[in-house]
Coordinates of C-alpha atoms and ligand atoms in Angstrom, one line a residue:
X1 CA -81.1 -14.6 -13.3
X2 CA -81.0 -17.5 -11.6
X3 CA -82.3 -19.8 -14.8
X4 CA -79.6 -18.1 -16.8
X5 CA -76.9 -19.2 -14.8
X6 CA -78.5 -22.9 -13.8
X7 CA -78.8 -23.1 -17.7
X8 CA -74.7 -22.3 -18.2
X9 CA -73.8 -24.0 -14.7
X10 CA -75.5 -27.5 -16.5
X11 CA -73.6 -27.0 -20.0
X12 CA -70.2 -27.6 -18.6
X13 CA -70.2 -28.1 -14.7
X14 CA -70.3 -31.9 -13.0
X15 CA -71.4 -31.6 -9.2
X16 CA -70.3 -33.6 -6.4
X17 CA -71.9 -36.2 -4.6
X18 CA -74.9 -35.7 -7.3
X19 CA -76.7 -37.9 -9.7
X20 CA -76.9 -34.9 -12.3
X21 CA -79.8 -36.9 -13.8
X22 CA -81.4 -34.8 -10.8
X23 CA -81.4 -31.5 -12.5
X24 CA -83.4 -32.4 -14.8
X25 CA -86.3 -31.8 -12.6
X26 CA -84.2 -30.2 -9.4
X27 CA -83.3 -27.0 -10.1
X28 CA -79.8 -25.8 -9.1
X29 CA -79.5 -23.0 -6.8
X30 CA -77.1 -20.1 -7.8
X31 CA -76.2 -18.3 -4.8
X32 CA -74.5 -14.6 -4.8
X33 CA -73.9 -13.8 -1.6
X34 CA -73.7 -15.0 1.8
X35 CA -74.0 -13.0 5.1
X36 CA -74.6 -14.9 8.9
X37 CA -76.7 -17.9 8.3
X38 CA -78.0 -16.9 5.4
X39 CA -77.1 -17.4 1.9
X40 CA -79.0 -15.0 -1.3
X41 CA -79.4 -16.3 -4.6
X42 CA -79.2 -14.6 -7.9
X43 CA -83.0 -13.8 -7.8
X44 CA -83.0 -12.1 -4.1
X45 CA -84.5 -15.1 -2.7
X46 CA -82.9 -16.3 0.8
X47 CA -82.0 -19.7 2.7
X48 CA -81.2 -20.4 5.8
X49 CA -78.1 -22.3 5.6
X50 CA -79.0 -24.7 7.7
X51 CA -76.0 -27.3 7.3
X52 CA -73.0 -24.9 7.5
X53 CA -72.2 -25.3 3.9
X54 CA -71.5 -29.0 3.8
X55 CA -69.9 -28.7 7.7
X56 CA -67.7 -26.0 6.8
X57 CA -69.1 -22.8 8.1
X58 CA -68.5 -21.9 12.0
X59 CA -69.4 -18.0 13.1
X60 CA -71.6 -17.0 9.8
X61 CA -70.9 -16.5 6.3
X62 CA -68.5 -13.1 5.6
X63 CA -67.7 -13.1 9.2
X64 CA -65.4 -9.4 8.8
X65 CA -62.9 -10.7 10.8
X66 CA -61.8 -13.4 9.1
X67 CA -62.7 -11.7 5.7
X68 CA -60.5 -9.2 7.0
X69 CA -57.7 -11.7 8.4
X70 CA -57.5 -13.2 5.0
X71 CA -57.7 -9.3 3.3
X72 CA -54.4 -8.3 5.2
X73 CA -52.4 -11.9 4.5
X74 CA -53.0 -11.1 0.8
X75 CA -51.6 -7.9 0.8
X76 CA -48.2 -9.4 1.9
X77 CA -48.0 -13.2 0.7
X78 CA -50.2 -15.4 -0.8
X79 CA -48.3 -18.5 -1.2
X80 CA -45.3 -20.1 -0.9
X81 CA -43.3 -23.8 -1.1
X82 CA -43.6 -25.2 2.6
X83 CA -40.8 -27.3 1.7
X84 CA -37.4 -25.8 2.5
X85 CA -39.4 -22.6 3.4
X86 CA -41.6 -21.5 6.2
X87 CA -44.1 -18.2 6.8
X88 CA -46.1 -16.5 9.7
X89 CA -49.4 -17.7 9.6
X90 CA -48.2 -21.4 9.3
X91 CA -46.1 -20.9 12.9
X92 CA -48.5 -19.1 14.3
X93 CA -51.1 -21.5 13.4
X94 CA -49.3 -25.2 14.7
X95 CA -48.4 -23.3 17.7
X96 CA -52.1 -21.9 18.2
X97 CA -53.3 -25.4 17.4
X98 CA -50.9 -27.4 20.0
X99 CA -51.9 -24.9 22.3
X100 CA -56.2 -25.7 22.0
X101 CA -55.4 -29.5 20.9
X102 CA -55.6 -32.7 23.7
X103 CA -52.5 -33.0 25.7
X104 CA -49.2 -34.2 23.9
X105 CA -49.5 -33.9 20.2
X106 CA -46.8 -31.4 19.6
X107 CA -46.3 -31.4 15.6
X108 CA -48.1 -30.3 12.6
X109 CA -48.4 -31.7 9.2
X110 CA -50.6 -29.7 6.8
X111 CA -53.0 -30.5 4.2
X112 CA -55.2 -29.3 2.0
X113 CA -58.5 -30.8 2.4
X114 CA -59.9 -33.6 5.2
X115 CA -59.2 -36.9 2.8
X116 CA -56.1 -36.1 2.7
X117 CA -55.5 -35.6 5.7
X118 CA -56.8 -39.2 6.4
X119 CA -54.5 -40.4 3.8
X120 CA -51.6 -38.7 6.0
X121 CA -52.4 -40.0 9.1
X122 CA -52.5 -43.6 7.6
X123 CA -49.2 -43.3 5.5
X124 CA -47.7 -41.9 8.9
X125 CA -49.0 -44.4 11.5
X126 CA -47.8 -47.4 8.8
X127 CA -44.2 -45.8 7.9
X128 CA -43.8 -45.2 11.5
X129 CA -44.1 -49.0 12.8
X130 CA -42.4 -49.6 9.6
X131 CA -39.4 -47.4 10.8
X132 CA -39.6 -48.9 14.0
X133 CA -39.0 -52.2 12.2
X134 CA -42.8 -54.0 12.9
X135 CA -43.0 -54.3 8.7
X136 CA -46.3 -56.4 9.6
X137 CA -48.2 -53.3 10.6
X138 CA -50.4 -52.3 7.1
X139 CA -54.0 -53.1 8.2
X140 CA -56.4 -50.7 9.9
X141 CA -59.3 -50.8 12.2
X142 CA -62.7 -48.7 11.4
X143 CA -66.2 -48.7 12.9
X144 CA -69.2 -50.1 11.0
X145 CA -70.7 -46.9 9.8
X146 CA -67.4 -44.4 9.3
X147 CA -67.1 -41.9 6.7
X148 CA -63.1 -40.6 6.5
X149 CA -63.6 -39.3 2.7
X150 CA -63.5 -40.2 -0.5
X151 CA -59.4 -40.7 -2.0
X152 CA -58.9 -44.4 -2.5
X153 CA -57.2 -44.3 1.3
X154 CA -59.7 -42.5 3.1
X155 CA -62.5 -44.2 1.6
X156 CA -60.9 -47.8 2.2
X157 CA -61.5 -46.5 6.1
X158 CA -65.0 -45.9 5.1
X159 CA -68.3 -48.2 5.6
X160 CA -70.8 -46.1 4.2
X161 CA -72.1 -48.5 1.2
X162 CA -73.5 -45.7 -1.1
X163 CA -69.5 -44.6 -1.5
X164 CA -67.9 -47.8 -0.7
X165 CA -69.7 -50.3 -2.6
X166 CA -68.6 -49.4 -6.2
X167 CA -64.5 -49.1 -5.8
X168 CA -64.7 -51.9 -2.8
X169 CA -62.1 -53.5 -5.8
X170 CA -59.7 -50.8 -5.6
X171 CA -59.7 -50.4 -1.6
X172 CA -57.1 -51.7 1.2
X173 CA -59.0 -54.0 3.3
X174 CA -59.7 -52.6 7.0
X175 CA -60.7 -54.5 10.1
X176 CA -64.6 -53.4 10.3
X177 CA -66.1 -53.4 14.3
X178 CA -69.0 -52.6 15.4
X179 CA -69.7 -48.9 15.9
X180 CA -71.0 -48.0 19.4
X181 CA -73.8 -46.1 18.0
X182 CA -76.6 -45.5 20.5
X183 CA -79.5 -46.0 17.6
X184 CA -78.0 -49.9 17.4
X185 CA -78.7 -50.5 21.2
X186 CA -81.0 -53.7 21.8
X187 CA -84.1 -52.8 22.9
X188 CA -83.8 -52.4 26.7
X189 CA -80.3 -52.1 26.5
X190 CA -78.4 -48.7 27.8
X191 CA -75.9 -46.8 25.0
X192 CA -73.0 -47.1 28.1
X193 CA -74.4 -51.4 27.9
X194 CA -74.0 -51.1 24.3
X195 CA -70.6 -49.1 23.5
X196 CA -69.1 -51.4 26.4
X197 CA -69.9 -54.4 24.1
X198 CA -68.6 -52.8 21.1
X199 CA -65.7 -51.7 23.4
X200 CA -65.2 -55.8 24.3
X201 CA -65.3 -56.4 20.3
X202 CA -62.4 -53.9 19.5
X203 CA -60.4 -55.2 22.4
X204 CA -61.4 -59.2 21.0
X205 CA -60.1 -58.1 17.6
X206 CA -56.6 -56.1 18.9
X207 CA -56.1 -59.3 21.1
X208 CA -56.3 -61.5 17.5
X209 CA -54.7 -59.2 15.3
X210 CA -52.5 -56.3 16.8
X211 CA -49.5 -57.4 15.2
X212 CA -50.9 -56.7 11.9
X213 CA -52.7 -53.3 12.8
X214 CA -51.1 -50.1 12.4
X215 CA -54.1 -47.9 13.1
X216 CA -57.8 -47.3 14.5
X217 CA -59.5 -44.6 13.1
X218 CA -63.0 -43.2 14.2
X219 CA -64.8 -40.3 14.2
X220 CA -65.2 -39.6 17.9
X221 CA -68.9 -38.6 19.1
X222 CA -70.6 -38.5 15.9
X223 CA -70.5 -40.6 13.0
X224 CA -71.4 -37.7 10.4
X225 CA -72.1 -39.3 6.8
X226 CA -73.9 -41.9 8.6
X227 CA -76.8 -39.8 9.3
X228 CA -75.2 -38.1 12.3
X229 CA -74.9 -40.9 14.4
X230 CA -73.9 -40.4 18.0
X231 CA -72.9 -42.5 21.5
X232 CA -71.2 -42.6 24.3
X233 CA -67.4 -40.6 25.7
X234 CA -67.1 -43.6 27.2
X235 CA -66.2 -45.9 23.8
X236 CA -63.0 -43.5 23.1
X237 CA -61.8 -43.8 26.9
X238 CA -61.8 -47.5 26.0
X239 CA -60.9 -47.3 22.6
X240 CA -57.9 -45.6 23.5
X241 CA -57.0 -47.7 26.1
X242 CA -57.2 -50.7 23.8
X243 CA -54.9 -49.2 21.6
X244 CA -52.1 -48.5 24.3
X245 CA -52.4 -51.6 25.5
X246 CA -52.1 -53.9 22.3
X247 CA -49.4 -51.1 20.9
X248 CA -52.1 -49.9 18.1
X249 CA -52.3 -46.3 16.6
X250 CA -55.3 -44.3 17.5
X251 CA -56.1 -41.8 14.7
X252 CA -59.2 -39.6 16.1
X253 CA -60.7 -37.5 12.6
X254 CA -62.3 -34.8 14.1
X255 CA -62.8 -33.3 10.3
X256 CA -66.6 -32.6 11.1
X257 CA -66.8 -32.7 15.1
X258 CA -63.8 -30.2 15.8
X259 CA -64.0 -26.8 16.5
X260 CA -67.0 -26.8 19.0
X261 CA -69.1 -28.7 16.9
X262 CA -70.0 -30.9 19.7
X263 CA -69.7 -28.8 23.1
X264 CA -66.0 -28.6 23.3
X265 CA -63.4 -27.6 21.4
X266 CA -62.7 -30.9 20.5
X267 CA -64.8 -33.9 20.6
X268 CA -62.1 -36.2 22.3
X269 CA -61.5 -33.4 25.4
X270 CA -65.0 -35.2 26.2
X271 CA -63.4 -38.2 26.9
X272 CA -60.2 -37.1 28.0
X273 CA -58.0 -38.7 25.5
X274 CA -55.1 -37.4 23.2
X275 CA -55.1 -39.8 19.8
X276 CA -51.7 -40.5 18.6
X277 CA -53.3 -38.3 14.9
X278 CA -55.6 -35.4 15.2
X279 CA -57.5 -35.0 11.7
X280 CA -58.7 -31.7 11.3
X281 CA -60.2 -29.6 8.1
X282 CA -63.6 -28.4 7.6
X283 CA -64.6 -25.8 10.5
X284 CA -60.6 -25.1 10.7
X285 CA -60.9 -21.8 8.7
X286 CA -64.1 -20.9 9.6
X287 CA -65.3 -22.4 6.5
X288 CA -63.2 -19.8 4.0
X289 CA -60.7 -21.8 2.9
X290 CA -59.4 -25.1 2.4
X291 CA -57.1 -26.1 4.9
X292 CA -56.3 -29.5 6.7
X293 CA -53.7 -30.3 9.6
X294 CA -52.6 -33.6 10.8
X295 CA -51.3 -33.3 14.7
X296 CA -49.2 -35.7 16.2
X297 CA -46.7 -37.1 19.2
X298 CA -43.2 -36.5 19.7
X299 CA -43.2 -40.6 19.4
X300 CA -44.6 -40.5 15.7
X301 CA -42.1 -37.9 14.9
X302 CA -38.8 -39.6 16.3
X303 CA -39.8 -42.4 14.3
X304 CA -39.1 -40.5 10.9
X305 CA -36.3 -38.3 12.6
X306 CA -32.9 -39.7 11.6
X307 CA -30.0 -38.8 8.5
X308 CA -31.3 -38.5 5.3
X309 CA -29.4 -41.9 4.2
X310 CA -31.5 -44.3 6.5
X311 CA -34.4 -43.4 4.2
X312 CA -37.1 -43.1 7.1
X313 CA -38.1 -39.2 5.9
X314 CA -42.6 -38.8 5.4
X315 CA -42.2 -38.0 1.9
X316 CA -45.7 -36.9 1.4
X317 CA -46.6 -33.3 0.2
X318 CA -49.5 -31.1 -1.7
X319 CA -49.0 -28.4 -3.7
X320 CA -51.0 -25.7 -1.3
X321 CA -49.5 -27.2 1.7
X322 CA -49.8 -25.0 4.6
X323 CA -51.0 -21.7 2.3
X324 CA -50.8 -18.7 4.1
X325 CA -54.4 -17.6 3.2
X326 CA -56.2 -20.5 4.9
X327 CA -53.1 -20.2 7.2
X328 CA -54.4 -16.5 8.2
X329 CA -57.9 -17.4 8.4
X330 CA -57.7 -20.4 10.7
X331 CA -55.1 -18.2 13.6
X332 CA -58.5 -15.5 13.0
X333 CA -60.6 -18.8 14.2
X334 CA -58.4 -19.6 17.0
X335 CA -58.3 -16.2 17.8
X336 CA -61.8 -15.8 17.9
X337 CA -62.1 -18.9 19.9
X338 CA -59.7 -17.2 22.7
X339 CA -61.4 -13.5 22.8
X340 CA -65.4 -14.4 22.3
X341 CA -66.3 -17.4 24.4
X342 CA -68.1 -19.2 21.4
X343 CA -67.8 -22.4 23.1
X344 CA -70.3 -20.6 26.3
X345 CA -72.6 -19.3 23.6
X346 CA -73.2 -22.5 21.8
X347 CA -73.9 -24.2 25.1
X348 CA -77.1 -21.6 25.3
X349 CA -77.7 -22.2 21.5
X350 CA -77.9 -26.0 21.7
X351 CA -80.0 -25.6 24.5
X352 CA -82.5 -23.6 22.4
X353 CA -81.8 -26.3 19.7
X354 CA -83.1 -29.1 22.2
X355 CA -86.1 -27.4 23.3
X356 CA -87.3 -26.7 19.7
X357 CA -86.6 -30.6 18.1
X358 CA -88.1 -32.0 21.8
X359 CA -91.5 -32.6 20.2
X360 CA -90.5 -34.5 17.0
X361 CA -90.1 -37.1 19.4
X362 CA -93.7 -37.9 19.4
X363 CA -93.9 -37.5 15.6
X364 CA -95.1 -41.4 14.3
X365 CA -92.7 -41.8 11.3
X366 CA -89.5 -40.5 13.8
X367 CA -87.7 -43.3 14.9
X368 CA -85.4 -41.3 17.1
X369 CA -84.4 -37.6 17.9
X370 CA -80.8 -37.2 18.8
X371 CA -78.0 -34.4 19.6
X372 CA -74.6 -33.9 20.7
X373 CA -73.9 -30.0 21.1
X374 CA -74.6 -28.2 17.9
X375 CA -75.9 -31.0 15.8
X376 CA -78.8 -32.2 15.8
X377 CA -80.6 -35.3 14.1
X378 CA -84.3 -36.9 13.5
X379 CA -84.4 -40.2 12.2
X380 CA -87.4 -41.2 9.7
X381 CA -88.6 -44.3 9.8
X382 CA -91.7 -46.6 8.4
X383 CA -92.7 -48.1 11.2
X384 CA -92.1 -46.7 14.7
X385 CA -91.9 -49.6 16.8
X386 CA -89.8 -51.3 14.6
X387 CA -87.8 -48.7 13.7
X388 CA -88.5 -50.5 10.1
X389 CA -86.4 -47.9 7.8
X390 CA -87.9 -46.5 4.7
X391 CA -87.3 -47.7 1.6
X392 CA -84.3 -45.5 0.2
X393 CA -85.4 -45.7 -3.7
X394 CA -88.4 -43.9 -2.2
X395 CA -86.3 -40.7 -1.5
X396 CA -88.0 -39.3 1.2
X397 CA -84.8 -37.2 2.6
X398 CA -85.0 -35.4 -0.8
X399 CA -88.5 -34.7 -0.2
X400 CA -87.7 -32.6 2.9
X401 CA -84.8 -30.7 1.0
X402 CA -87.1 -29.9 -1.9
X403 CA -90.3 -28.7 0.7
X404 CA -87.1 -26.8 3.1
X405 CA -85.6 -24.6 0.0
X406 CA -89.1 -23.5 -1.2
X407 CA -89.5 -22.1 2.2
X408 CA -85.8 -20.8 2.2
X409 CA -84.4 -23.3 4.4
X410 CA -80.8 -25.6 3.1
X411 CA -81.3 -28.6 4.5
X412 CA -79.6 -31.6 3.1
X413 CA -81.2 -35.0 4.5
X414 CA -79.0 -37.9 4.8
X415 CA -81.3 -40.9 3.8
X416 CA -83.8 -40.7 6.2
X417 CA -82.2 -38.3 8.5
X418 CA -82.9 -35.1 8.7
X419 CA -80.2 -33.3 10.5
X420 CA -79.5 -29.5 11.6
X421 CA -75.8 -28.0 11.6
X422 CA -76.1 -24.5 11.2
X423 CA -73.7 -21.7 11.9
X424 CA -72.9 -20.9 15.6
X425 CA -74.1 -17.5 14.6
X426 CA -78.0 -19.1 14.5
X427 CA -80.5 -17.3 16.6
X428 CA -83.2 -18.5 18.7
X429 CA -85.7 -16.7 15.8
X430 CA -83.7 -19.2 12.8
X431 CA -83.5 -22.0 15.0
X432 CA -87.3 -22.1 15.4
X433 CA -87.9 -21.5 11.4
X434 CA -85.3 -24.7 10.6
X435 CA -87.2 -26.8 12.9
X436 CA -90.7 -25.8 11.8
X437 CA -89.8 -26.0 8.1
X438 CA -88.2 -29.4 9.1
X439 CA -91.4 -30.7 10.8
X440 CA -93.6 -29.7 7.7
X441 CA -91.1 -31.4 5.5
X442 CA -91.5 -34.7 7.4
X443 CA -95.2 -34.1 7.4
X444 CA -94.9 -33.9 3.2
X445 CA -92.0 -36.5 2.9
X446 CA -93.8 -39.3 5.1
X447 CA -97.1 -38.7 3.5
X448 CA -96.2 -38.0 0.3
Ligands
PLP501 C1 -65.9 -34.3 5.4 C2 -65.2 -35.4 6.1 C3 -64.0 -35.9 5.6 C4 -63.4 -35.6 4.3 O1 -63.1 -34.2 4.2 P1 -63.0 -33.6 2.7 O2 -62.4 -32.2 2.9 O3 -64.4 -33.5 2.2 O4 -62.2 -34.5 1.9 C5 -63.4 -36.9 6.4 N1 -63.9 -37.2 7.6 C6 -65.0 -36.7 8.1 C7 -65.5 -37.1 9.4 C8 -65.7 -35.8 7.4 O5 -66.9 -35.3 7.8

């Protein structure tokens, strides 16, 4: 059964992020049903979802409570225009979120998906300054090594080459600094050394050119597309700062990192920092739904806040705006947040995570074993001492998913990097199946 449906799936579908010259020889995997971590296919067989569904999921696949959140919103209203009009579950839901959320954001803007959310905070921090009459503010700042999505605005703030490179024509051109990225240090060098430079680099290039910079954007903790690159609290305390001081925008997408992903709630309570945007999708409904929200400051708000004539209204929208089905589901997440300490559970979880990547360390193709809270990363490379990357043409990444799923494991290398992002649900049991199917994947992949 699952042949049959690969076989129709090929006629007339066309897969993201996917060569589907691929299928040719990689079959496609038709899943049914979903349960915890662990996803069925149409033949019985089962995988450990080790990736969260592309970063989505958060307590488990058919969790029943947000099943049953999103059961008892569609018996009453499944959408409605959020212009002009309003519902429960959107309220409920900006006023749960300003609750959880960093100190001093205290509006909502909704989305439907994490680009676009991008594309709102960037329209919003350049009509702001705009209102506020600094015109010259259109440019952006990102780190070397973000990934913000793949619209033309999102992925203009993005420096990953294998989705930049081809539309580079079509993109706005951002400021690009160096990331503070721990796996760049020099050798000797400490990631606080290393971050602080990058810090001095951000604060050369706001000195230079503040007057033309609306925004920064990062992705604060870990740089996911990347390959799940991570460093320092320290770099946002000073990004931030930066910003204040040389009257810059800080827009923090928190898309992948929110929602516990790294230890807290949100990645930037780490630092201690409230961005002036708060980009959040993905983990948001618990990985049901699509759903995005853009949070920001009374300041950003009072700066579109005047009679209609003066022309200074955010006239952005999407059609699903603020549905009350994702609506529904995400209040279930907050909710679940508030009654079942996830965030104290994870702490155990990650802990068990540690222990069981700890000796990949010593592995001679791993370059470097890394982790902030629930993810988890091991870096491949050719030459340990040089850190001398593998050749990508070589594909070893896809040798690891193709070993992982015969052992009913989804992992989804990036490059070289093999990186776990399961579930919160995971238990100590899984955890040690990921990693040992992992660590015979990188046995076949750097052999092979
Ligand atoms: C996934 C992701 C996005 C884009 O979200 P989509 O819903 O896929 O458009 C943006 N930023 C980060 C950090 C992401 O991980």
């Amino acid at each position: 059964m699952n042949a049959e449906l690969a076989a129709r799936d090929l006629r007339v579908l066309w897969h993201p992020c996917t060569q589907m010259h691929d299928h040719e020889s990689l079959p496609i995997v038709p899943i049914r049903s979903g349960h915890g971590a662990w996803l069925t296919d149409m033949d019985g067989n089962r995988y450990l979802d080790a990736i969260s569904s592309w970063w989505v999921n958060l307590f488990g696949h058919g969790h029943p409570r947000i099943a049953n959140a999103i059961r008892a919103q569609l018996d009453r209203l499944e959408h409605v225009i959020l212009a002009g009009f309003t519902h429960e579950p959107a309220v409920h839901l900006a006023e749960g979120l300003l609750q959880v959320a960093p100190p001093g954001l205290t509006k909502v803007f909704y989305a439907d998906n994490g680009s676009s959310a991008i594309e709102v905070a960037l329209k919003m921090s350049f009509h702001a300054w705009r209102n506020a009459g600094a015109e010259d503010k259109s440019r952006f700042v990102a780190l070397s090594g973000s990934y913000h999505g793949e619209t033309l605005g999102a992925l203009s703030v993005t420096d990953v080459p294998l989705y930049r490179e081809t539309y580079a024509p079509l993109l706005l051109q951002p400021f690009f600094v160096p990331s503070p990225d721990s796996y760049e240090c020099a050798p000797g060098e400490s990631a606080q050394a290393y971050s602080d430079r990058c810090a001095d680099a951000l604060d050369q290039l706001l000195a230079q050119h503040a007057n033309e910079i609306a925004a920064m954007i990062l992705e604060p903790l870990v740089q996911g597309a990347a390959g799940m690159r991570m460093y320092p609290a320290g770099y946002l305390k000073r990004a931030r700062a930066a910003c204040d001081r040389y009257g810059v925008h800080l827009i923090a997408d928190e898309i992948m990192v929110g929602f516990g992903r790294t230890g807290t709630l949100f990645a930037c309570e780490q630092a201690g920092i409230t961005p002036d945007f708060l980009c959040l999708s993905k983990g948001i409904t618990g990985g049901f739904l699509p759903l995005a929200a853009v949070l920001t400051t009374p300041a950003v708000f009072d700066a579109f806040y005047a009679e209609y004539q003066t022309r200074r209204a955010f006239l952005h929208s999407h059609s699903y705006t603020g549905n009350p089905l994702a609506c529904a589901a995400a209040c279930e997440v907050l909710k679940m947040f508030a009654e079942e300490d996830w965030l104290a559970r994870n702490r155990s979880t990650s802990s068990t995570l540690a222990a069981a990547i700890e000796p990949l360390r010593a592995h001679p193709s791993v370059g470097d074993v890394r982790q902030t809270g629930m993810i988890a990363a091991v870096e491949l490379v050719r030459d340990r001492a040089t850190r001398e990357p593998f050749d990508w043409r070589e594909r070893r990444g896809l040798k690891v998913y193709r070993h992982a799923l015969s052992r009913g494991v989804l992992l989804r290398p990036l490059g070289n990097v093999i990186y776990f992002l399961p579930p919160y649900c995971i238990s100590a049991d899984e955890i040690a199946l990921m990693v040992r199917v992992a660590a015979e994947g990188i046995e076949i992949a750097v052999n092979g």
